[in-house]
mmCIF file with all atom_site columns, C-alpha atoms in Angstrom:
data_model
loop_
_atom_site.group_PDB
_atom_site.id
_atom_site.type_symbol
_atom_site.label_atom_id
_atom_site.label_alt_id
_atom_site.label_comp_id
_atom_site.label_asym_id
_atom_site.label_entity_id
_atom_site.label_seq_id
_atom_site.pdbx_PDB_ins_code
_atom_site.Cartn_x
_atom_site.Cartn_y
_atom_site.Cartn_z
_atom_site.occupancy
_atom_site.B_iso_or_equiv
_atom_site.pdbx_formal_charge
_atom_site.auth_seq_id
_atom_site.auth_comp_id
_atom_site.auth_asym_id
_atom_site.auth_atom_id
_atom_site.pdbx_PDB_model_num
ATOM 1   C CA . MET G 1 1   ? 1.138   -25.589 1.352   1.00 0.00 ? 1   MET G CA 1
ATOM 2   C CA . LYS G 1 2   ? 0.817   -23.155 -1.489  1.00 0.00 ? 2   LYS G CA 1
ATOM 3   C CA . LYS G 1 3   ? 3.131   -20.163 -1.691  1.00 0.00 ? 3   LYS G CA 1
ATOM 4   C CA . ILE G 1 4   ? 1.600   -16.602 -1.904  1.00 0.00 ? 4   ILE G CA 1
ATOM 5   C CA . GLU G 1 5   ? 2.726   -16.341 -5.593  1.00 0.00 ? 5   GLU G CA 1
ATOM 6   C CA . ASP G 1 6   ? 0.505   -19.264 -6.301  1.00 0.00 ? 6   ASP G CA 1
ATOM 7   C CA . TYR G 1 7   ? -2.610  -17.337 -5.318  1.00 0.00 ? 7   TYR G CA 1
ATOM 8   C CA . VAL G 1 8   ? -1.864  -14.379 -7.738  1.00 0.00 ? 8   VAL G CA 1
ATOM 9   C CA . THR G 1 9   ? -3.457  -14.731 -11.198 1.00 0.00 ? 9   THR G CA 1
ATOM 10  C CA . SER G 1 10  ? -1.181  -13.474 -14.061 1.00 0.00 ? 10  SER G CA 1
ATOM 11  C CA . ILE G 1 11  ? -3.141  -12.243 -16.991 1.00 0.00 ? 11  ILE G CA 1
ATOM 12  C CA . PRO G 1 12  ? -1.098  -11.578 -20.147 1.00 0.00 ? 12  PRO G CA 1
ATOM 13  C CA . ASP G 1 13  ? -1.828  -8.661  -22.439 1.00 0.00 ? 13  ASP G CA 1
ATOM 14  C CA . PHE G 1 14  ? -3.887  -6.657  -19.988 1.00 0.00 ? 14  PHE G CA 1
ATOM 15  C CA . PRO G 1 15  ? -4.554  -3.812  -20.052 1.00 0.00 ? 15  PRO G CA 1
ATOM 16  C CA . GLU G 1 16  ? -2.398  -3.675  -23.176 1.00 0.00 ? 16  GLU G CA 1
ATOM 17  C CA . LYS G 1 17  ? -0.334  -6.049  -25.274 1.00 0.00 ? 17  LYS G CA 1
ATOM 18  C CA . GLY G 1 18  ? 2.987   -6.881  -23.585 1.00 0.00 ? 18  GLY G CA 1
ATOM 19  C CA . ILE G 1 19  ? 1.803   -6.270  -20.027 1.00 0.00 ? 19  ILE G CA 1
ATOM 20  C CA . ILE G 1 20  ? 1.272   -9.014  -17.553 1.00 0.00 ? 20  ILE G CA 1
ATOM 21  C CA . PHE G 1 21  ? -1.393  -7.862  -15.059 1.00 0.00 ? 21  PHE G CA 1
ATOM 22  C CA . ARG G 1 22  ? -0.975  -9.367  -11.539 1.00 0.00 ? 22  ARG G CA 1
ATOM 23  C CA . ASP G 1 23  ? -4.416  -9.787  -10.218 1.00 0.00 ? 23  ASP G CA 1
ATOM 24  C CA . ILE G 1 24  ? -4.798  -9.978  -6.505  1.00 0.00 ? 24  ILE G CA 1
ATOM 25  C CA . THR G 1 25  ? -8.512  -10.612 -6.371  1.00 0.00 ? 25  THR G CA 1
ATOM 26  C CA . SER G 1 26  ? -7.612  -14.380 -6.536  1.00 0.00 ? 26  SER G CA 1
ATOM 27  C CA . VAL G 1 27  ? -5.622  -13.867 -3.247  1.00 0.00 ? 27  VAL G CA 1
ATOM 28  C CA . LEU G 1 28  ? -8.641  -12.183 -1.749  1.00 0.00 ? 28  LEU G CA 1
ATOM 29  C CA . GLN G 1 29  ? -11.165 -14.717 -2.837  1.00 0.00 ? 29  GLN G CA 1
ATOM 30  C CA . ASP G 1 30  ? -9.362  -17.514 -1.099  1.00 0.00 ? 30  ASP G CA 1
ATOM 31  C CA . ALA G 1 31  ? -9.378  -17.539 2.725   1.00 0.00 ? 31  ALA G CA 1
ATOM 32  C CA . ASP G 1 32  ? -5.961  -19.265 2.795   1.00 0.00 ? 32  ASP G CA 1
ATOM 33  C CA . GLY G 1 33  ? -4.483  -16.741 0.398   1.00 0.00 ? 33  GLY G CA 1
ATOM 34  C CA . LEU G 1 34  ? -5.829  -13.858 2.113   1.00 0.00 ? 34  LEU G CA 1
ATOM 35  C CA . GLN G 1 35  ? -4.599  -15.041 5.489   1.00 0.00 ? 35  GLN G CA 1
ATOM 36  C CA . LEU G 1 36  ? -1.120  -15.813 4.080   1.00 0.00 ? 36  LEU G CA 1
ATOM 37  C CA . ALA G 1 37  ? -0.977  -12.539 2.421   1.00 0.00 ? 37  ALA G CA 1
ATOM 38  C CA . ILE G 1 38  ? -1.659  -10.542 5.665   1.00 0.00 ? 38  ILE G CA 1
ATOM 39  C CA . ASP G 1 39  ? 0.596   -12.912 7.742   1.00 0.00 ? 39  ASP G CA 1
ATOM 40  C CA . LEU G 1 40  ? 3.495   -12.481 5.374   1.00 0.00 ? 40  LEU G CA 1
ATOM 41  C CA . MET G 1 41  ? 3.074   -8.699  5.252   1.00 0.00 ? 41  MET G CA 1
ATOM 42  C CA . GLU G 1 42  ? 3.015   -8.538  9.110   1.00 0.00 ? 42  GLU G CA 1
ATOM 43  C CA . GLU G 1 43  ? 6.136   -10.686 9.197   1.00 0.00 ? 43  GLU G CA 1
ATOM 44  C CA . LYS G 1 44  ? 7.915   -8.212  6.993   1.00 0.00 ? 44  LYS G CA 1
ATOM 45  C CA . ILE G 1 45  ? 7.348   -5.319  9.537   1.00 0.00 ? 45  ILE G CA 1
ATOM 46  C CA . LYS G 1 46  ? 7.262   -7.205  12.861  1.00 0.00 ? 46  LYS G CA 1
ATOM 47  C CA . ASP G 1 47  ? 10.333  -5.263  14.139  1.00 0.00 ? 47  ASP G CA 1
ATOM 48  C CA . LEU G 1 48  ? 9.022   -1.874  13.101  1.00 0.00 ? 48  LEU G CA 1
ATOM 49  C CA . ASP G 1 49  ? 7.896   0.569   15.760  1.00 0.00 ? 49  ASP G CA 1
ATOM 50  C CA . TYR G 1 50  ? 4.809   2.616   14.613  1.00 0.00 ? 50  TYR G CA 1
ATOM 51  C CA . ASP G 1 51  ? 1.772   4.229   16.048  1.00 0.00 ? 51  ASP G CA 1
ATOM 52  C CA . VAL G 1 52  ? -0.542  4.323   13.139  1.00 0.00 ? 52  VAL G CA 1
ATOM 53  C CA . VAL G 1 53  ? -1.258  2.392   9.945   1.00 0.00 ? 53  VAL G CA 1
ATOM 54  C CA . VAL G 1 54  ? -2.013  4.427   6.860   1.00 0.00 ? 54  VAL G CA 1
ATOM 55  C CA . GLY G 1 55  ? -4.011  2.612   4.193   1.00 0.00 ? 55  GLY G CA 1
ATOM 56  C CA . LEU G 1 56  ? -3.996  3.821   0.504   1.00 0.00 ? 56  LEU G CA 1
ATOM 57  C CA . GLU G 1 57  ? -7.121  3.662   -1.473  1.00 0.00 ? 57  GLU G CA 1
ATOM 58  C CA . SER G 1 58  ? -8.418  1.255   -1.977  1.00 0.00 ? 58  SER G CA 1
ATOM 59  C CA . ARG G 1 59  ? -6.660  -2.087  -1.703  1.00 0.00 ? 59  ARG G CA 1
ATOM 60  C CA . GLY G 1 60  ? -4.355  -0.613  1.057   1.00 0.00 ? 60  GLY G CA 1
ATOM 61  C CA . PHE G 1 61  ? -7.602  -0.602  3.088   1.00 0.00 ? 61  PHE G CA 1
ATOM 62  C CA . ILE G 1 62  ? -8.002  -4.360  2.608   1.00 0.00 ? 62  ILE G CA 1
ATOM 63  C CA . PHE G 1 63  ? -4.429  -5.158  3.841   1.00 0.00 ? 63  PHE G CA 1
ATOM 64  C CA . GLY G 1 64  ? -4.010  -2.284  6.254   1.00 0.00 ? 64  GLY G CA 1
ATOM 65  C CA . THR G 1 65  ? -7.090  -2.761  8.310   1.00 0.00 ? 65  THR G CA 1
ATOM 66  C CA . PRO G 1 66  ? -6.104  -6.269  9.571   1.00 0.00 ? 66  PRO G CA 1
ATOM 67  C CA . ILE G 1 67  ? -2.589  -5.235  10.233  1.00 0.00 ? 67  ILE G CA 1
ATOM 68  C CA . ALA G 1 68  ? -3.872  -2.232  12.305  1.00 0.00 ? 68  ALA G CA 1
ATOM 69  C CA . TYR G 1 69  ? -6.305  -4.651  14.134  1.00 0.00 ? 69  TYR G CA 1
ATOM 70  C CA . HIS G 1 70  ? -3.788  -7.303  14.948  1.00 0.00 ? 70  HIS G CA 1
ATOM 71  C CA . ASN G 1 71  ? -1.325  -4.799  16.327  1.00 0.00 ? 71  ASN G CA 1
ATOM 72  C CA . HIS G 1 72  ? -3.909  -2.666  18.118  1.00 0.00 ? 72  HIS G CA 1
ATOM 73  C CA . LYS G 1 73  ? -3.106  0.493   16.061  1.00 0.00 ? 73  LYS G CA 1
ATOM 74  C CA . PRO G 1 74  ? -5.401  3.079   14.645  1.00 0.00 ? 74  PRO G CA 1
ATOM 75  C CA . PHE G 1 75  ? -6.130  3.036   11.026  1.00 0.00 ? 75  PHE G CA 1
ATOM 76  C CA . VAL G 1 76  ? -6.013  6.163   8.719   1.00 0.00 ? 76  VAL G CA 1
ATOM 77  C CA . LEU G 1 77  ? -7.334  6.255   5.134   1.00 0.00 ? 77  LEU G CA 1
ATOM 78  C CA . VAL G 1 78  ? -5.636  8.113   2.252   1.00 0.00 ? 78  VAL G CA 1
ATOM 79  C CA . ARG G 1 79  ? -8.181  8.583   -0.419  1.00 0.00 ? 79  ARG G CA 1
ATOM 80  C CA . LYS G 1 80  ? -8.780  10.055  -3.874  1.00 0.00 ? 80  LYS G CA 1
ATOM 81  C CA . LYS G 1 81  ? -9.869  13.773  -3.903  1.00 0.00 ? 81  LYS G CA 1
ATOM 82  C CA . GLY G 1 82  ? -13.423 14.388  -2.695  1.00 0.00 ? 82  GLY G CA 1
ATOM 83  C CA . LYS G 1 83  ? -13.994 11.195  -0.942  1.00 0.00 ? 83  LYS G CA 1
ATOM 84  C CA . LEU G 1 84  ? -13.323 12.245  2.663   1.00 0.00 ? 84  LEU G CA 1
ATOM 85  C CA . PRO G 1 85  ? -16.009 14.232  4.493   1.00 0.00 ? 85  PRO G CA 1
ATOM 86  C CA . ARG G 1 86  ? -14.068 16.531  6.840   1.00 0.00 ? 86  ARG G CA 1
ATOM 87  C CA . GLU G 1 87  ? -11.379 19.037  6.401   1.00 0.00 ? 87  GLU G CA 1
ATOM 88  C CA . THR G 1 88  ? -8.429  17.503  4.536   1.00 0.00 ? 88  THR G CA 1
ATOM 89  C CA . VAL G 1 89  ? -4.928  18.260  3.278   1.00 0.00 ? 89  VAL G CA 1
ATOM 90  C CA . SER G 1 90  ? -4.099  17.139  -0.262  1.00 0.00 ? 90  SER G CA 1
ATOM 91  C CA . VAL G 1 91  ? -1.190  16.400  -2.565  1.00 0.00 ? 91  VAL G CA 1
ATOM 92  C CA . GLU G 1 92  ? -1.118  16.265  -6.417  1.00 0.00 ? 92  GLU G CA 1
ATOM 93  C CA . TYR G 1 93  ? 1.147   13.444  -7.824  1.00 0.00 ? 93  TYR G CA 1
ATOM 94  C CA . ALA G 1 94  ? 2.035   12.227  -11.241 1.00 0.00 ? 94  ALA G CA 1
ATOM 95  C CA . LEU G 1 95  ? 0.475   9.236   -12.995 1.00 0.00 ? 95  LEU G CA 1
ATOM 96  C CA . GLU G 1 96  ? 1.667   7.570   -16.142 1.00 0.00 ? 96  GLU G CA 1
ATOM 97  C CA . TYR G 1 97  ? -0.721  9.883   -18.147 1.00 0.00 ? 97  TYR G CA 1
ATOM 98  C CA . GLY G 1 98  ? -1.587  13.024  -16.148 1.00 0.00 ? 98  GLY G CA 1
ATOM 99  C CA . THR G 1 99  ? -1.964  13.626  -12.468 1.00 0.00 ? 99  THR G CA 1
ATOM 100 C CA . ALA G 1 100 ? -4.166  12.758  -9.425  1.00 0.00 ? 100 ALA G CA 1
ATOM 101 C CA . VAL G 1 101 ? -4.809  14.036  -6.038  1.00 0.00 ? 101 VAL G CA 1
ATOM 102 C CA . MET G 1 102 ? -4.741  12.156  -2.755  1.00 0.00 ? 102 MET G CA 1
ATOM 103 C CA . GLU G 1 103 ? -6.225  13.529  0.499   1.00 0.00 ? 103 GLU G CA 1
ATOM 104 C CA . ILE G 1 104 ? -6.062  12.757  4.173   1.00 0.00 ? 104 ILE G CA 1
ATOM 105 C CA . HIS G 1 105 ? -8.167  14.103  7.064   1.00 0.00 ? 105 HIS G CA 1
ATOM 106 C CA . LYS G 1 106 ? -6.334  17.179  8.636   1.00 0.00 ? 106 LYS G CA 1
ATOM 107 C CA . ASP G 1 107 ? -6.609  15.524  12.074  1.00 0.00 ? 107 ASP G CA 1
ATOM 108 C CA . ALA G 1 108 ? -5.701  11.886  11.131  1.00 0.00 ? 108 ALA G CA 1
ATOM 109 C CA . ILE G 1 109 ? -1.984  12.072  12.076  1.00 0.00 ? 109 ILE G CA 1
ATOM 110 C CA . LYS G 1 110 ? -0.806  13.889  15.206  1.00 0.00 ? 110 LYS G CA 1
ATOM 111 C CA . PRO G 1 111 ? 2.713   15.607  15.134  1.00 0.00 ? 111 PRO G CA 1
ATOM 112 C CA . GLY G 1 112 ? 5.303   13.130  16.019  1.00 0.00 ? 112 GLY G CA 1
ATOM 113 C CA . GLN G 1 113 ? 3.283   9.940   15.199  1.00 0.00 ? 113 GLN G CA 1
ATOM 114 C CA . LYS G 1 114 ? 5.076   7.278   13.436  1.00 0.00 ? 114 LYS G CA 1
ATOM 115 C CA . ALA G 1 115 ? 3.253   5.863   10.469  1.00 0.00 ? 115 ALA G CA 1
ATOM 116 C CA . LEU G 1 116 ? 3.377   2.599   8.556   1.00 0.00 ? 116 LEU G CA 1
ATOM 117 C CA . ILE G 1 117 ? 2.079   2.919   4.993   1.00 0.00 ? 117 ILE G CA 1
ATOM 118 C CA . VAL G 1 118 ? 0.233   -0.070  3.542   1.00 0.00 ? 118 VAL G CA 1
ATOM 119 C CA . ASP G 1 119 ? -0.721  -0.741  -0.018  1.00 0.00 ? 119 ASP G CA 1
ATOM 120 C CA . ASP G 1 120 ? -1.217  -3.705  -2.398  1.00 0.00 ? 120 ASP G CA 1
ATOM 121 C CA . LEU G 1 121 ? 1.365   -2.742  -4.958  1.00 0.00 ? 121 LEU G CA 1
ATOM 122 C CA . LEU G 1 122 ? 4.521   -0.756  -5.330  1.00 0.00 ? 122 LEU G CA 1
ATOM 123 C CA . ALA G 1 123 ? 4.914   0.174   -8.987  1.00 0.00 ? 123 ALA G CA 1
ATOM 124 C CA . THR G 1 124 ? 6.297   3.630   -9.847  1.00 0.00 ? 124 THR G CA 1
ATOM 125 C CA . GLY G 1 125 ? 6.180   4.687   -6.216  1.00 0.00 ? 125 GLY G CA 1
ATOM 126 C CA . GLY G 1 126 ? 3.985   7.810   -6.953  1.00 0.00 ? 126 GLY G CA 1
ATOM 127 C CA . THR G 1 127 ? 1.174   6.856   -4.694  1.00 0.00 ? 127 THR G CA 1
ATOM 128 C CA . VAL G 1 128 ? 3.199   5.922   -1.725  1.00 0.00 ? 128 VAL G CA 1
ATOM 129 C CA . ASP G 1 129 ? 5.259   9.053   -2.236  1.00 0.00 ? 129 ASP G CA 1
ATOM 130 C CA . ALA G 1 130 ? 2.066   11.076  -2.155  1.00 0.00 ? 130 ALA G CA 1
ATOM 131 C CA . ALA G 1 131 ? 1.113   9.345   1.076   1.00 0.00 ? 131 ALA G CA 1
ATOM 132 C CA . VAL G 1 132 ? 4.571   10.129  2.604   1.00 0.00 ? 132 VAL G CA 1
ATOM 133 C CA . LYS G 1 133 ? 4.127   13.880  1.810   1.00 0.00 ? 133 LYS G CA 1
ATOM 134 C CA . LEU G 1 134 ? 0.582   13.904  3.373   1.00 0.00 ? 134 LEU G CA 1
ATOM 135 C CA . VAL G 1 135 ? 1.837   12.193  6.656   1.00 0.00 ? 135 VAL G CA 1
ATOM 136 C CA . LYS G 1 136 ? 4.786   14.700  6.732   1.00 0.00 ? 136 LYS G CA 1
ATOM 137 C CA . GLU G 1 137 ? 2.641   17.688  6.126   1.00 0.00 ? 137 GLU G CA 1
ATOM 138 C CA . LEU G 1 138 ? 0.588   16.786  9.170   1.00 0.00 ? 138 LEU G CA 1
ATOM 139 C CA . GLY G 1 139 ? 3.809   16.536  11.233  1.00 0.00 ? 139 GLY G CA 1
ATOM 140 C CA . GLY G 1 140 ? 4.077   12.738  11.273  1.00 0.00 ? 140 GLY G CA 1
ATOM 141 C CA . GLU G 1 141 ? 7.001   10.469  10.443  1.00 0.00 ? 141 GLU G CA 1
ATOM 142 C CA . VAL G 1 142 ? 6.853   7.626   7.904   1.00 0.00 ? 142 VAL G CA 1
ATOM 143 C CA . VAL G 1 143 ? 8.925   4.785   9.310   1.00 0.00 ? 143 VAL G CA 1
ATOM 144 C CA . GLY G 1 144 ? 8.180   2.286   6.613   1.00 0.00 ? 144 GLY G CA 1
ATOM 145 C CA . CYS G 1 145 ? 5.927   0.996   3.926   1.00 0.00 ? 145 CYS G CA 1
ATOM 146 C CA . VAL G 1 146 ? 4.714   -2.652  3.173   1.00 0.00 ? 146 VAL G CA 1
ATOM 147 C CA . CYS G 1 147 ? 3.104   -3.895  0.001   1.00 0.00 ? 147 CYS G CA 1
ATOM 148 C CA . LEU G 1 148 ? 1.952   -7.238  -1.043  1.00 0.00 ? 148 LEU G CA 1
ATOM 149 C CA . MET G 1 149 ? 3.549   -6.967  -4.582  1.00 0.00 ? 149 MET G CA 1
ATOM 150 C CA . GLU G 1 150 ? 6.288   -4.989  -6.322  1.00 0.00 ? 150 GLU G CA 1
ATOM 151 C CA . LEU G 1 151 ? 6.874   -4.480  -9.969  1.00 0.00 ? 151 LEU G CA 1
ATOM 152 C CA . ALA G 1 152 ? 10.733  -3.897  -9.713  1.00 0.00 ? 152 ALA G CA 1
ATOM 153 C CA . GLY G 1 153 ? 11.065  -2.893  -13.330 1.00 0.00 ? 153 GLY G CA 1
ATOM 154 C CA . LEU G 1 154 ? 9.098   0.382   -12.592 1.00 0.00 ? 154 LEU G CA 1
ATOM 155 C CA . GLU G 1 155 ? 11.738  1.364   -9.986  1.00 0.00 ? 155 GLU G CA 1
ATOM 156 C CA . GLY G 1 156 ? 9.312   2.657   -7.417  1.00 0.00 ? 156 GLY G CA 1
ATOM 157 C CA . ARG G 1 157 ? 11.975  2.233   -4.719  1.00 0.00 ? 157 ARG G CA 1
ATOM 158 C CA . LYS G 1 158 ? 14.038  4.993   -6.298  1.00 0.00 ? 158 LYS G CA 1
ATOM 159 C CA . LYS G 1 159 ? 11.244  7.579   -5.575  1.00 0.00 ? 159 LYS G CA 1
ATOM 160 C CA . LEU G 1 160 ? 11.183  6.316   -1.956  1.00 0.00 ? 160 LEU G CA 1
ATOM 161 C CA . ASP G 1 161 ? 14.938  6.514   -1.553  1.00 0.00 ? 161 ASP G CA 1
ATOM 162 C CA . GLY G 1 162 ? 15.915  6.228   2.051   1.00 0.00 ? 162 GLY G CA 1
ATOM 163 C CA . MET G 1 163 ? 12.598  4.837   3.324   1.00 0.00 ? 163 MET G CA 1
ATOM 164 C CA . ARG G 1 164 ? 12.184  1.198   4.537   1.00 0.00 ? 164 ARG G CA 1
ATOM 165 C CA . VAL G 1 165 ? 10.165  -0.575  1.819   1.00 0.00 ? 165 VAL G CA 1
ATOM 166 C CA . GLU G 1 166 ? 9.046   -4.094  2.333   1.00 0.00 ? 166 GLU G CA 1
ATOM 167 C CA . THR G 1 167 ? 7.307   -6.181  -0.222  1.00 0.00 ? 167 THR G CA 1
ATOM 168 C CA . VAL G 1 168 ? 6.146   -9.850  -0.093  1.00 0.00 ? 168 VAL G CA 1
ATOM 169 C CA . ILE G 1 169 ? 6.255   -10.667 -3.825  1.00 0.00 ? 169 ILE G CA 1
ATOM 170 C CA . CYS G 1 170 ? 8.652   -9.041  -6.232  1.00 0.00 ? 170 CYS G CA 1
ATOM 171 C CA . TYR G 1 171 ? 8.140   -9.411  -9.979  1.00 0.00 ? 171 TYR G CA 1
ATOM 172 C CA . PRO G 1 172 ? 11.289  -8.245  -11.991 1.00 0.00 ? 172 PRO G CA 1
ATOM 173 C CA . GLY G 1 173 ? 9.297   -6.679  -14.785 1.00 0.00 ? 173 GLY G CA 1
ATOM 174 C CA . ASN G 1 174 ? 6.742   -4.182  -15.064 1.00 0.00 ? 174 ASN G CA 1
#
């Protein structure tokens, strides 16, 4: 039986020299890899009590939706600015070069709801932190985050200090 790491393709010097890009499309393109990824993510949060799954654009949708489905929970989208059709709340956050804006529908989280955030990758923590702020702005409580991969060298956990963060694969570098 293959380990989940065996399904990830590592591409050296992409997008620039010295970077090893961890490509999850090879996980998604293999039925066993996709099933294993979702099963392992669910295993990491099996003891967590949550009311709603919040998926981050776009790969958080891929992993978050089956987690929500398997656990009979609603699924909420956090998207880039301008992609949601109804009234939203938004937050600006820092990227490596510049800023971005994430949005959530204003009625997506009810006050007091416990939210699980799902994404494919924890790197600097900026995107997850933005989602945490959006959930809190709507009166929800973030009880944890689960990601398939983590680039520990970028220290994203520091930005999420105090929050439960689970990852399936942890790469030591960036």
